[in-house]
Short mmCIF file of C-alpha atoms in Angstrom, two decimals:
data_model
loop_
_atom_site.label_atom_id
_atom_site.label_comp_id
_atom_site.label_asym_id
_atom_site.label_seq_id
_atom_site.Cartn_x
_atom_site.Cartn_y
_atom_site.Cartn_z
CA MET Y 1 20.46 22.15 -8.78
CA VAL Y 2 17.75 19.73 -7.64
CA SER Y 3 18.56 17.69 -4.56
CA LEU Y 4 18.13 13.95 -5.03
CA THR Y 5 18.27 13.03 -1.35
CA ALA Y 6 15.67 10.78 0.21
CA ALA Y 7 14.43 13.78 2.21
CA ALA Y 8 13.93 15.81 -0.98
CA THR Y 9 12.08 12.92 -2.57
CA ALA Y 10 9.83 12.58 0.47
CA ARG Y 11 9.08 16.31 0.46
CA ALA Y 12 8.25 16.17 -3.23
CA CYS Y 13 5.91 13.22 -2.63
CA ASP Y 14 4.15 15.16 0.13
CA ALA Y 15 3.75 18.21 -2.12
CA LEU Y 16 2.35 16.10 -4.96
CA ARG Y 17 -0.09 14.38 -2.61
CA LYS Y 18 -1.44 17.76 -1.52
CA GLN Y 19 -2.11 18.57 -5.17
CA LEU Y 20 -4.06 15.33 -5.47
CA ALA Y 21 -6.63 15.89 -2.71
CA ASP Y 22 -10.20 15.12 -3.82
CA VAL Y 23 -9.32 14.48 -7.47
CA ASP Y 24 -11.55 13.34 -10.30
CA PRO Y 25 -12.68 9.71 -9.75
CA LEU Y 26 -10.85 8.64 -12.91
CA VAL Y 27 -7.56 10.06 -11.62
CA ALA Y 28 -8.12 8.22 -8.33
CA GLY Y 29 -8.73 5.04 -10.34
CA LEU Y 30 -5.45 5.55 -12.18
CA ALA Y 31 -3.75 5.94 -8.79
CA THR Y 32 -5.05 2.52 -7.83
CA TRP Y 33 -3.69 1.02 -11.06
CA LEU Y 34 -0.32 2.68 -10.50
CA GLY Y 35 -0.14 1.41 -6.92
CA VAL Y 36 -0.16 4.86 -5.29
CA THR Y 37 -1.86 4.94 -1.90
CA GLY Y 38 -3.94 7.68 -0.28
CA ILE Y 39 -5.49 9.24 -3.42
CA ALA Y 40 -9.26 9.61 -3.19
CA GLY Y 41 -11.67 10.69 -5.91
CA GLY Y 42 -14.40 13.26 -5.69
CA HIS Y 43 -18.05 12.54 -6.26
CA PRO Y 44 -18.77 10.39 -9.33
CA GLN Y 45 -21.82 10.90 -11.48
CA PRO Y 46 -24.96 9.12 -10.21
CA ASP Y 47 -25.49 5.77 -11.89
CA SER Y 48 -28.15 6.42 -14.54
CA GLY Y 49 -27.89 2.95 -16.03
CA LEU Y 50 -26.19 4.40 -19.11
CA TRP Y 51 -22.50 3.97 -19.85
CA LEU Y 52 -20.91 7.41 -19.84
CA THR Y 53 -17.44 7.41 -21.41
CA ARG Y 54 -15.70 8.08 -18.10
CA ASP Y 55 -17.74 5.31 -16.46
CA VAL Y 56 -16.21 2.90 -19.00
CA ALA Y 57 -12.74 4.38 -18.46
CA LEU Y 58 -12.97 4.04 -14.67
CA ALA Y 59 -14.23 0.47 -14.94
CA GLY Y 60 -11.22 -0.33 -17.16
CA VAL Y 61 -8.53 0.95 -14.81
CA LEU Y 62 -10.19 -0.59 -11.75
CA GLU Y 63 -10.37 -4.04 -13.37
CA ALA Y 64 -6.75 -3.68 -14.51
CA ALA Y 65 -5.88 -2.91 -10.87
CA GLY Y 66 -7.63 -6.07 -9.70
CA GLN Y 67 -10.73 -4.36 -8.32
CA THR Y 68 -14.33 -5.04 -9.27
CA GLY Y 69 -16.46 -2.04 -10.16
CA PRO Y 70 -20.25 -1.82 -9.98
CA ARG Y 71 -20.51 -2.97 -13.63
CA PRO Y 72 -18.13 -5.07 -15.77
CA PHE Y 73 -15.69 -3.25 -18.05
CA GLU Y 74 -16.38 -5.56 -21.00
CA GLU Y 75 -20.03 -4.51 -20.98
CA GLY Y 76 -19.09 -0.83 -21.01
CA LEU Y 77 -16.44 -1.40 -23.69
CA ALA Y 78 -19.00 -3.03 -25.96
CA ALA Y 79 -21.33 -0.05 -25.48
CA LEU Y 80 -18.50 2.39 -26.19
CA ARG Y 81 -17.39 0.61 -29.37
CA SER Y 82 -20.92 0.70 -30.74
CA ARG Y 83 -20.82 4.49 -30.91
CA THR Y 84 -19.63 6.75 -33.73
CA PHE Y 85 -16.72 9.10 -33.16
CA PHE Y 86 -15.16 11.99 -35.10
CA ALA Y 87 -18.50 12.87 -36.69
CA PRO Y 88 -18.42 16.14 -38.73
CA HIS Y 89 -19.53 19.23 -36.79
CA ASN Y 90 -19.69 17.20 -33.58
CA PRO Y 91 -18.05 18.93 -30.59
CA GLY Y 92 -16.64 15.58 -29.52
CA GLY Y 93 -16.88 13.39 -26.46
CA PHE Y 94 -14.70 10.37 -25.85
CA GLU Y 95 -12.45 11.21 -28.81
CA SER Y 96 -11.59 14.55 -27.21
CA ASP Y 97 -10.79 13.09 -23.75
CA PRO Y 98 -7.18 11.77 -23.83
CA LEU Y 99 -7.25 10.66 -20.19
CA ALA Y 100 -10.37 8.55 -20.75
CA ILE Y 101 -8.81 7.07 -23.92
CA LEU Y 102 -5.70 6.08 -21.94
CA ALA Y 103 -7.81 4.53 -19.17
CA VAL Y 104 -9.86 2.50 -21.68
CA ALA Y 105 -6.60 1.38 -23.30
CA ILE Y 106 -5.37 0.21 -19.89
CA GLY Y 107 -8.54 -1.85 -19.45
CA ILE Y 108 -8.18 -3.35 -22.94
CA HIS Y 109 -4.53 -4.17 -22.29
CA HIS Y 110 -5.61 -6.01 -19.15
CA LEU Y 111 -8.27 -7.97 -21.09
CA GLY Y 112 -5.79 -8.98 -23.79
CA ASP Y 113 -8.38 -8.35 -26.52
CA SER Y 114 -6.38 -7.85 -29.75
CA ASP Y 115 -9.37 -6.63 -31.76
CA ALA Y 116 -10.22 -3.99 -29.15
CA ALA Y 117 -6.52 -3.07 -28.93
CA ALA Y 118 -6.42 -2.35 -32.65
CA TRP Y 119 -9.56 -0.22 -32.29
CA ILE Y 120 -8.25 1.90 -29.42
CA ARG Y 121 -4.86 2.34 -31.11
CA LYS Y 122 -6.50 3.67 -34.27
CA LEU Y 123 -8.76 5.96 -32.24
CA ALA Y 124 -5.87 7.29 -30.13
CA GLU Y 125 -3.66 7.96 -33.17
CA ARG Y 126 -6.44 9.82 -34.95
CA ALA Y 127 -7.26 11.86 -31.83
CA ALA Y 128 -3.58 12.82 -31.51
CA THR Y 129 -3.60 14.45 -34.95
CA GLY Y 130 -6.14 16.97 -33.71
CA GLU Y 131 -4.36 17.87 -30.46
CA VAL Y 132 -1.80 20.63 -30.00
CA GLU Y 133 -1.19 20.58 -26.22
CA ALA Y 134 1.89 18.43 -25.52
CA TRP Y 135 0.62 16.62 -22.43
CA ARG Y 136 -2.69 15.65 -24.07
CA VAL Y 137 -0.79 14.33 -27.09
CA ALA Y 138 1.46 12.35 -24.72
CA LEU Y 139 -1.54 10.66 -23.09
CA LEU Y 140 -2.75 9.57 -26.52
CA HIS Y 141 0.68 8.21 -27.42
CA ALA Y 142 0.65 6.32 -24.13
CA ALA Y 143 -2.74 4.82 -25.04
CA ALA Y 144 -1.27 3.69 -28.36
CA ALA Y 145 1.70 2.21 -26.49
CA LEU Y 146 -0.62 -0.20 -24.75
CA ALA Y 147 -1.95 -1.47 -28.09
CA CYS Y 148 1.21 -1.99 -30.12
CA ASP Y 149 4.67 -3.44 -29.74
CA GLU Y 150 6.70 -0.26 -29.60
CA VAL Y 151 6.34 3.49 -29.21
CA PRO Y 152 9.24 5.92 -29.77
CA ARG Y 153 10.33 7.04 -26.31
CA GLU Y 154 10.69 10.66 -27.41
CA ASN Y 155 6.89 10.81 -27.68
CA LEU Y 156 6.40 10.23 -23.95
CA PRO Y 157 7.33 12.41 -20.94
CA LEU Y 158 9.56 10.64 -18.43
CA GLU Y 159 6.81 10.10 -15.84
CA LEU Y 160 4.53 8.40 -18.39
CA LEU Y 161 7.39 6.35 -19.75
CA ALA Y 162 8.28 5.17 -16.25
CA ALA Y 163 4.68 4.18 -15.49
CA LEU Y 164 4.29 2.11 -18.65
CA ALA Y 165 7.73 0.52 -18.22
CA GLY Y 166 6.75 -0.41 -14.67
CA LYS Y 167 3.67 -2.12 -16.08
CA GLY Y 168 5.78 -4.10 -18.55
CA VAL Y 169 4.55 -2.42 -21.73
CA PRO Y 170 6.79 -3.57 -24.63
CA GLY Y 171 9.01 -0.87 -26.10
CA CYS Y 172 8.87 1.39 -23.04
CA ASP Y 173 12.28 1.60 -21.40
CA ARG Y 174 12.36 2.96 -17.87
CA PRO Y 175 14.54 6.09 -17.66
CA ALA Y 176 17.57 6.07 -15.39
CA ASP Y 177 16.52 6.68 -11.79
CA ARG Y 178 18.56 9.88 -11.44
CA THR Y 179 17.10 11.35 -14.64
CA LEU Y 180 13.61 10.34 -13.62
CA ARG Y 181 13.88 11.78 -10.11
CA THR Y 182 15.32 15.03 -11.42
CA ALA Y 183 12.37 15.47 -13.77
CA CYS Y 184 9.79 14.58 -11.13
CA LEU Y 185 11.26 16.77 -8.39
CA VAL Y 186 10.88 19.84 -10.56
CA ARG Y 187 7.80 21.74 -9.42
CA GLY Y 188 5.38 22.73 -12.12
CA ASP Y 189 1.75 23.32 -12.85
CA GLY Y 190 -0.33 20.91 -14.84
CA PRO Y 191 -3.35 18.66 -14.66
CA ALA Y 192 -3.86 16.35 -11.70
CA GLU Y 193 -2.99 13.22 -13.65
CA ARG Y 194 0.47 14.58 -14.42
CA SER Y 195 1.11 15.11 -10.71
CA LEU Y 196 -0.10 11.55 -10.18
CA PHE Y 197 2.35 10.08 -12.69
CA ARG Y 198 5.17 12.09 -11.13
CA LEU Y 199 4.23 10.79 -7.69
CA ALA Y 200 4.06 7.22 -9.00
CA ALA Y 201 7.50 7.59 -10.56
CA LEU Y 202 8.99 8.80 -7.26
CA VAL Y 203 7.25 6.15 -5.15
CA THR Y 204 8.44 3.30 -7.39
CA GLN Y 205 11.91 4.63 -8.15
CA GLY Y 206 14.46 1.85 -8.26
CA ALA Y 207 12.23 -0.52 -10.24
CA PRO Y 208 14.02 -2.28 -13.09
CA ARG Y 209 14.28 -0.87 -16.60
CA THR Y 210 12.93 -3.17 -19.29
CA THR Y 211 16.07 -2.84 -21.37
CA GLY Y 212 19.59 -1.51 -20.94
CA ARG Y 213 22.48 -2.32 -18.63
CA ARG Y 214 21.69 -4.57 -15.70
CA ARG Y 215 21.86 -3.08 -12.24
CA SER Y 216 25.22 -3.51 -10.59
CA ALA Y 217 26.13 -4.86 -7.15
CA VAL Y 218 23.06 -7.06 -6.89
CA ALA Y 219 23.40 -10.66 -5.80
CA LEU Y 220 19.87 -11.98 -5.74
CA PRO Y 221 19.12 -15.63 -4.90
CA ALA Y 222 17.82 -18.02 -7.52
CA VAL Y 223 15.50 -19.80 -5.08
CA ARG Y 224 12.07 -18.80 -3.88
CA THR Y 225 11.29 -16.40 -1.03
CA ASP Y 226 8.17 -17.43 0.88
CA VAL Y 227 7.78 -14.47 3.25
CA GLY Y 228 9.13 -10.95 3.07
CA ILE Y 229 9.11 -9.07 6.39
CA ILE Y 230 9.21 -5.27 6.55
CA THR Y 231 10.05 -3.51 9.82
CA ILE Y 232 10.32 0.22 10.46
CA LYS Y 233 11.66 1.28 13.87
CA GLU Y 234 15.13 0.11 14.84
CA GLU Y 235 13.73 -1.69 17.90
CA GLU Y 236 11.35 -3.64 15.67
CA PHE Y 237 14.16 -4.68 13.32
CA ALA Y 238 16.38 -5.77 16.21
CA ALA Y 239 13.60 -7.84 17.77
CA VAL Y 240 12.87 -9.62 14.47
CA LEU Y 241 16.58 -10.36 13.96
CA ARG Y 242 16.81 -11.84 17.45
CA GLN Y 243 13.80 -14.09 16.88
CA PHE Y 244 14.64 -15.24 13.33
CA ALA Y 245 18.46 -15.45 13.64
CA PRO Y 246 19.11 -15.00 9.88
CA THR Y 247 22.20 -16.68 8.43
CA THR Y 248 22.51 -14.96 5.03
CA GLN Y 249 22.54 -11.39 3.76
CA VAL Y 250 21.31 -10.56 0.26
CA ARG Y 251 22.14 -7.26 -1.42
CA GLY Y 252 19.25 -5.96 -3.49
CA ALA Y 253 18.99 -3.03 -5.87
CA ARG Y 254 18.26 -0.43 -3.17
CA ARG Y 255 18.32 -2.26 0.18
CA ASN Y 256 19.76 -5.30 1.95
CA TYR Y 257 17.86 -8.33 3.24
CA GLU Y 258 18.62 -10.66 6.12
CA VAL Y 259 17.52 -14.17 5.18
CA ALA Y 260 16.50 -17.03 7.48
CA GLU Y 261 15.39 -20.55 6.61
CA LEU Y 262 12.79 -21.99 8.99
CA GLN Y 263 11.81 -25.65 9.12
CA THR Y 264 8.08 -26.36 9.35
CA ALA Y 265 5.72 -29.35 9.15
CA HIS Y 266 5.16 -28.47 5.49
CA GLY Y 267 8.80 -28.02 4.54
CA SER Y 268 11.26 -25.17 4.77
CA THR Y 269 10.12 -21.56 4.62
CA ARG Y 270 12.48 -18.87 3.40
CA VAL Y 271 12.08 -15.50 5.13
CA ALA Y 272 13.69 -12.23 3.97
CA ILE Y 273 13.80 -9.34 6.45
CA THR Y 274 14.39 -5.67 5.70
CA ARG Y 275 13.88 -2.31 7.36
CA CYS Y 276 12.30 0.94 6.17
CA VAL Y 277 14.33 3.73 7.80
CA GLN Y 278 11.57 6.36 7.76
CA GLN Y 279 8.07 6.07 9.23
CA GLY Y 280 5.02 6.69 7.07
CA ASN Y 281 3.03 5.03 4.34
CA ALA Y 282 5.00 6.49 1.42
CA HIS Y 283 8.30 5.10 2.73
CA ALA Y 284 6.71 1.76 3.56
CA GLN Y 285 5.29 1.56 0.05
CA MET Y 286 8.78 2.16 -1.38
CA ALA Y 287 10.13 -0.67 0.78
CA ALA Y 288 7.38 -3.01 -0.44
CA SER Y 289 8.14 -2.07 -4.05
CA ASP Y 290 11.84 -2.86 -3.57
CA LEU Y 291 11.09 -6.12 -1.76
CA LEU Y 292 8.73 -7.42 -4.43
CA GLU Y 293 11.08 -6.43 -7.22
CA ASP Y 294 14.19 -7.94 -5.64
CA LEU Y 295 12.88 -11.18 -4.11
CA SER Y 296 9.26 -11.73 -5.27
CA PRO Y 297 8.02 -13.11 -1.92
CA ALA Y 298 4.79 -15.11 -1.90
CA PHE Y 299 3.62 -13.16 1.19
CA VAL Y 300 4.52 -9.77 2.65
CA VAL Y 301 4.24 -9.12 6.40
CA VAL Y 302 4.85 -5.89 8.32
CA VAL Y 303 6.04 -6.72 11.84
CA GLY Y 304 6.26 -4.08 14.54
CA ILE Y 305 4.31 -2.04 17.06
CA GLY Y 306 1.17 0.06 17.07
CA GLY Y 307 -1.10 2.05 19.33
CA GLY Y 308 -4.25 0.53 20.78
CA ARG Y 309 -7.52 1.86 22.10
CA PRO Y 310 -8.70 1.18 25.66
CA THR Y 311 -10.68 -2.06 25.77
CA SER Y 312 -11.08 -5.08 27.99
CA ASP Y 313 -10.20 -7.35 25.04
CA LEU Y 314 -6.55 -6.37 24.56
CA THR Y 315 -3.89 -4.37 26.37
CA LEU Y 316 -0.23 -3.43 26.26
CA GLY Y 317 2.03 -6.17 24.90
CA ASP Y 318 -0.78 -8.11 23.21
CA VAL Y 319 -0.53 -8.84 19.49
CA VAL Y 320 -2.95 -7.94 16.71
CA ILE Y 321 -2.87 -9.53 13.26
CA SER Y 322 -4.73 -7.53 10.63
CA SER Y 323 -8.18 -8.71 9.57
CA PHE Y 324 -8.86 -5.53 7.56
CA VAL Y 325 -6.79 -2.45 6.70
CA HIS Y 326 -8.42 0.99 6.87
CA ASP Y 327 -6.43 3.60 4.91
CA LEU Y 328 -7.01 7.01 6.52
CA THR Y 329 -4.04 8.75 4.91
CA LEU Y 330 -6.06 11.26 2.91
CA GLU Y 331 -7.27 14.13 5.10
CA ASP Y 332 -9.22 17.25 4.12
CA THR Y 333 -9.19 20.14 6.59
CA GLY Y 334 -12.16 22.48 6.27
CA SER Y 335 -12.18 26.24 6.73
CA ASP Y 336 -13.64 25.76 10.22
CA GLY Y 337 -10.67 23.61 11.25
CA THR Y 338 -12.52 20.30 11.15
CA SER Y 339 -11.01 17.31 9.36
CA ARG Y 340 -12.58 14.76 7.09
CA PHE Y 341 -10.95 11.50 6.04
CA SER Y 342 -11.41 9.31 2.99
CA ALA Y 343 -11.85 5.74 4.19
CA LEU Y 344 -9.84 3.67 1.72
CA GLY Y 345 -8.05 0.34 2.18
CA GLY Y 346 -9.96 -2.91 2.18
CA PRO Y 347 -10.21 -6.60 3.05
CA LEU Y 348 -7.38 -9.10 2.94
CA ASP Y 349 -6.23 -11.06 -0.07
CA PRO Y 350 -7.95 -14.50 -0.04
CA GLU Y 351 -4.69 -16.28 0.86
CA ALA Y 352 -4.06 -13.89 3.75
CA ALA Y 353 -7.67 -14.26 4.85
CA ARG Y 354 -7.15 -18.03 4.86
CA VAL Y 355 -4.42 -17.60 7.49
CA VAL Y 356 -6.35 -15.11 9.62
CA SER Y 357 -9.66 -17.00 9.58
CA HIS Y 358 -7.84 -20.11 10.85
CA LEU Y 359 -5.83 -18.22 13.48
CA GLN Y 360 -7.48 -19.62 16.61
CA ALA Y 361 -6.95 -23.15 15.30
CA LEU Y 362 -3.28 -22.42 14.59
CA ILE Y 363 -2.43 -20.89 17.98
CA PRO Y 364 -2.80 -24.16 20.00
CA ARG Y 365 -0.39 -25.85 17.58
CA MET Y 366 2.32 -23.24 18.05
CA LYS Y 367 5.28 -23.76 20.27
CA ASP Y 368 5.44 -21.62 23.43
CA TRP Y 369 6.34 -18.38 21.63
CA THR Y 370 5.72 -16.34 24.79
CA GLY Y 371 8.68 -18.12 26.37
CA THR Y 372 11.11 -16.83 23.73
CA LEU Y 373 10.75 -13.13 24.54
CA HIS Y 374 13.96 -11.20 25.14
CA ALA Y 375 12.28 -8.56 27.31
CA ALA Y 376 10.51 -8.66 30.66
CA ARG Y 377 6.85 -7.66 30.89
CA PRO Y 378 6.51 -4.26 32.66
CA GLN Y 379 3.77 -3.41 35.13
CA LEU Y 380 0.36 -2.22 33.90
CA ASP Y 381 0.72 1.16 35.58
CA VAL Y 382 -0.54 4.08 33.48
CA THR Y 383 -1.62 7.69 33.91
CA CYS Y 384 -4.05 9.61 31.72
CA THR Y 385 -2.63 12.29 29.43
CA THR Y 386 -5.91 13.77 28.25
CA GLU Y 387 -8.61 15.96 29.80
CA ASN Y 388 -11.29 13.97 27.97
CA ALA Y 389 -13.31 12.64 30.92
CA ALA Y 390 -15.16 9.99 28.92
CA TRP Y 391 -11.93 8.65 27.45
CA ASN Y 392 -10.21 8.64 30.85
CA GLU Y 393 -13.08 6.59 32.21
CA LEU Y 394 -12.56 4.04 29.42
CA LEU Y 395 -8.85 3.92 30.28
CA ASP Y 396 -9.55 3.36 33.99
CA GLU Y 397 -12.07 0.60 33.26
CA ALA Y 398 -9.79 -1.17 30.79
CA PHE Y 399 -6.67 -1.17 32.95
CA THR Y 400 -8.60 -2.07 36.09
CA HIS Y 401 -9.95 -5.09 34.23
CA HIS Y 402 -6.54 -6.20 32.96
CA ARG Y 403 -4.81 -5.76 36.31
CA ALA Y 404 -7.58 -7.75 38.04
CA SER Y 405 -7.34 -10.58 35.49
CA GLY Y 406 -3.84 -11.48 36.66
CA ARG Y 407 -2.84 -12.33 33.09
CA SER Y 408 0.94 -12.16 32.65
CA SER Y 409 1.33 -13.41 29.06
CA PRO Y 410 0.40 -11.73 25.76
CA ILE Y 411 -2.54 -12.92 23.69
CA VAL Y 412 -3.23 -12.67 19.95
CA ARG Y 413 -6.36 -11.56 18.13
CA ALA Y 414 -7.27 -10.76 14.53
CA GLU Y 415 -8.60 -7.21 14.43
CA ARG Y 416 -9.02 -4.20 12.14
CA ILE Y 417 -6.08 -1.85 11.75
CA ALA Y 418 -6.29 1.85 10.86
CA SER Y 419 -3.29 3.32 9.06
CA SER Y 420 -2.48 6.97 8.40
CA ASP Y 421 0.52 9.28 8.30
CA ARG Y 422 -0.30 10.59 11.79
CA LEU Y 423 1.23 9.45 15.07
CA VAL Y 424 -2.13 9.17 16.83
CA LYS Y 425 -2.05 10.34 20.45
CA ASP Y 426 -5.31 12.30 20.38
CA PRO Y 427 -8.37 10.37 21.63
CA ASP Y 428 -10.67 12.83 19.85
CA LEU Y 429 -9.23 11.78 16.49
CA LEU Y 430 -9.53 8.07 17.29
CA THR Y 431 -13.09 8.65 18.52
CA GLN Y 432 -13.89 10.33 15.19
CA TRP Y 433 -12.55 7.34 13.27
CA THR Y 434 -14.26 4.69 15.40
CA SER Y 435 -17.59 6.52 15.23
CA VAL Y 436 -17.83 5.66 11.53
CA LEU Y 437 -15.47 2.69 11.19
CA LYS Y 438 -16.49 -0.10 13.50
CA GLY Y 439 -13.95 -2.33 15.17
CA ILE Y 440 -10.65 -0.45 14.81
CA MET Y 441 -8.29 -1.89 17.42
CA VAL Y 442 -4.83 -0.65 16.40
CA VAL Y 443 -3.54 2.54 14.77
CA GLU Y 444 -0.21 2.74 12.94
CA MET Y 445 1.58 4.45 10.02
CA GLU Y 446 2.67 1.88 7.42
CA SER Y 447 0.02 -0.71 6.52
CA ALA Y 448 -1.91 1.47 4.07
CA GLY Y 449 1.07 1.97 1.77
CA VAL Y 450 2.13 -1.68 1.82
CA TYR Y 451 -1.46 -2.92 1.53
CA VAL Y 452 -2.23 -0.91 -1.61
CA PHE Y 453 1.00 -1.87 -3.36
CA CYS Y 454 0.65 -5.57 -2.52
CA HIS Y 455 -3.04 -5.56 -3.42
CA ASN Y 456 -2.28 -4.17 -6.87
CA LYS Y 457 0.47 -6.76 -7.36
CA ARG Y 458 -1.87 -9.50 -6.04
CA VAL Y 459 0.54 -10.48 -3.29
CA PRO Y 460 -1.05 -11.43 0.07
CA TYR Y 461 -0.27 -9.01 2.89
CA LEU Y 462 -0.61 -9.13 6.68
CA ALA Y 463 0.33 -6.79 9.52
CA ILE Y 464 1.45 -8.17 12.88
CA ARG Y 465 1.50 -5.44 15.55
CA GLY Y 466 2.43 -5.60 19.21
CA ILE Y 467 0.53 -2.99 21.23
CA SER Y 468 3.14 -0.63 22.66
CA ASP Y 469 0.85 2.28 23.59
CA ILE Y 470 -2.74 2.93 24.50
CA VAL Y 471 -4.00 6.23 23.09
CA GLY Y 472 -4.38 8.81 25.87
CA ALA Y 473 -2.24 6.93 28.42
CA LYS Y 474 1.34 7.35 29.64
CA ARG Y 475 3.04 4.04 30.40
CA ASP Y 476 6.46 2.58 31.23
CA GLU Y 477 8.78 3.16 28.24
CA ARG Y 478 9.86 -0.49 28.42
CA TRP Y 479 6.53 -1.48 26.86
CA THR Y 480 8.00 -0.47 23.48
CA ALA Y 481 10.73 -3.12 23.64
CA TYR Y 482 8.31 -5.70 25.03
CA ALA Y 483 5.74 -5.12 22.27
CA CYS Y 484 8.47 -5.37 19.62
CA GLU Y 485 9.40 -8.75 21.09
CA THR Y 486 5.85 -10.08 21.22
CA ALA Y 487 5.18 -9.14 17.59
CA ALA Y 488 8.46 -10.67 16.39
CA ALA Y 489 8.09 -13.86 18.46
CA PHE Y 490 4.53 -14.44 17.31
CA ALA Y 491 5.50 -13.79 13.67
CA ARG Y 492 8.17 -16.50 13.84
CA SER Y 493 5.86 -18.95 15.58
CA LEU Y 494 3.11 -18.35 13.01
CA ILE Y 495 5.52 -18.96 10.13
CA GLU Y 496 6.76 -22.15 11.82
CA THR Y 497 3.26 -23.63 11.64
CA GLY Y 498 3.87 -23.97 7.89
CA VAL Y 499 1.01 -21.75 6.74
CA PHE Y 500 3.37 -19.82 4.45
CA ALA Y 501 5.33 -22.82 3.15
CA LYS Y 502 4.94 -23.74 -0.51
CA GLN Y 503 2.69 -26.79 -0.42
CA SER Y 504 2.14 -29.12 -3.35
#
């Protein structure tokens, strides 16, 4: 009997992610389209100037995911369609690569080109007649599903069916969540892309089915939601509730939301607040999926705490708003014990960048948010927890500077955030990251998952983090509560400027 608990699902996701380390670039591109974070591709072929079939396929899925590749997909598609396939005595190329055919079909579906859709459907159907392996046939049926109005569901495995249903492909009904989870929790061998589709199905479980009985016990509002806030730790959630004082509770498909209505210079702003019980990017991504499905917020914001590095610019209790999200979830440990990380993530959505670039002009217009804190500021007394002499010297210099400044109120800066599934307390690890990624100021465990999902759905995303720890330093435990308060208070004050209100 397969356990369907959240813990079992999380363990299955972890196992599937391990199978997807350093995958083919095309599989990594499909992960981006599916909204799965932390999947990195291996080394692509050098750009020879020619359009290889998998170059075209990768360009298609990346454009469908809202990313721009080195060359436009339409150019590659035109080159691909000019070629002859199924020639007698030809060992085959594109026509014998079901995954590439599916990826090209995804790109065509995104373009909305009916002529190209008819071409890829015909090619996929003909290729399927020559295949005997069930999974390869299923990929070709999935490609055909993207080019026609309906595909019999018995032709598609549950994980493929769920992925296409989640993308709104006509005729593809999402399986019941319990059935889907049962199928995806079963361990089994197979190609990397099958593990990917299973992972995507688990990460996005709870999404609506395109047909069938409506979900029960859901009372969703008929009015807009301007901002959706995700918190993780209980202290973060409590601080946000204190600052926003929500007046309504909404029951969604898989989680509840506390809703507040704030008045701003540009009209009212509706804010929905929820909490992700478990730490980590996979759980945060699930929360973002539920939030977007239930309430369709115009912006998503993660509000909470993070760890900082020793610097004279910021210290404990200060607030960082994300200017860039580095995704360092994917780690490869070598035989010598060293670790390498794939640097994923990326810049902000243009609407989120609009807010961040104008931050220093917005701050003077805010009310005194530092006066609304429900926690007292502790003393800046710390002790070093590491034997790294160079790092300890940085800690001493930073805290000496901040104590001498006499500053007693938190400040806010837009800085780069690094997100992984590690609770970073090791200065050696942070030193490794900052040696190749300039400007990292805060480390945390949720932004990568939320960023990737929101980026693929084209929903602006920001992280607002109060600095509760400095890596390599032991401090008063009350800094956790204080940093939760500073992040929550600043988040409310920022929203009250009206930057998230729907403006005509």
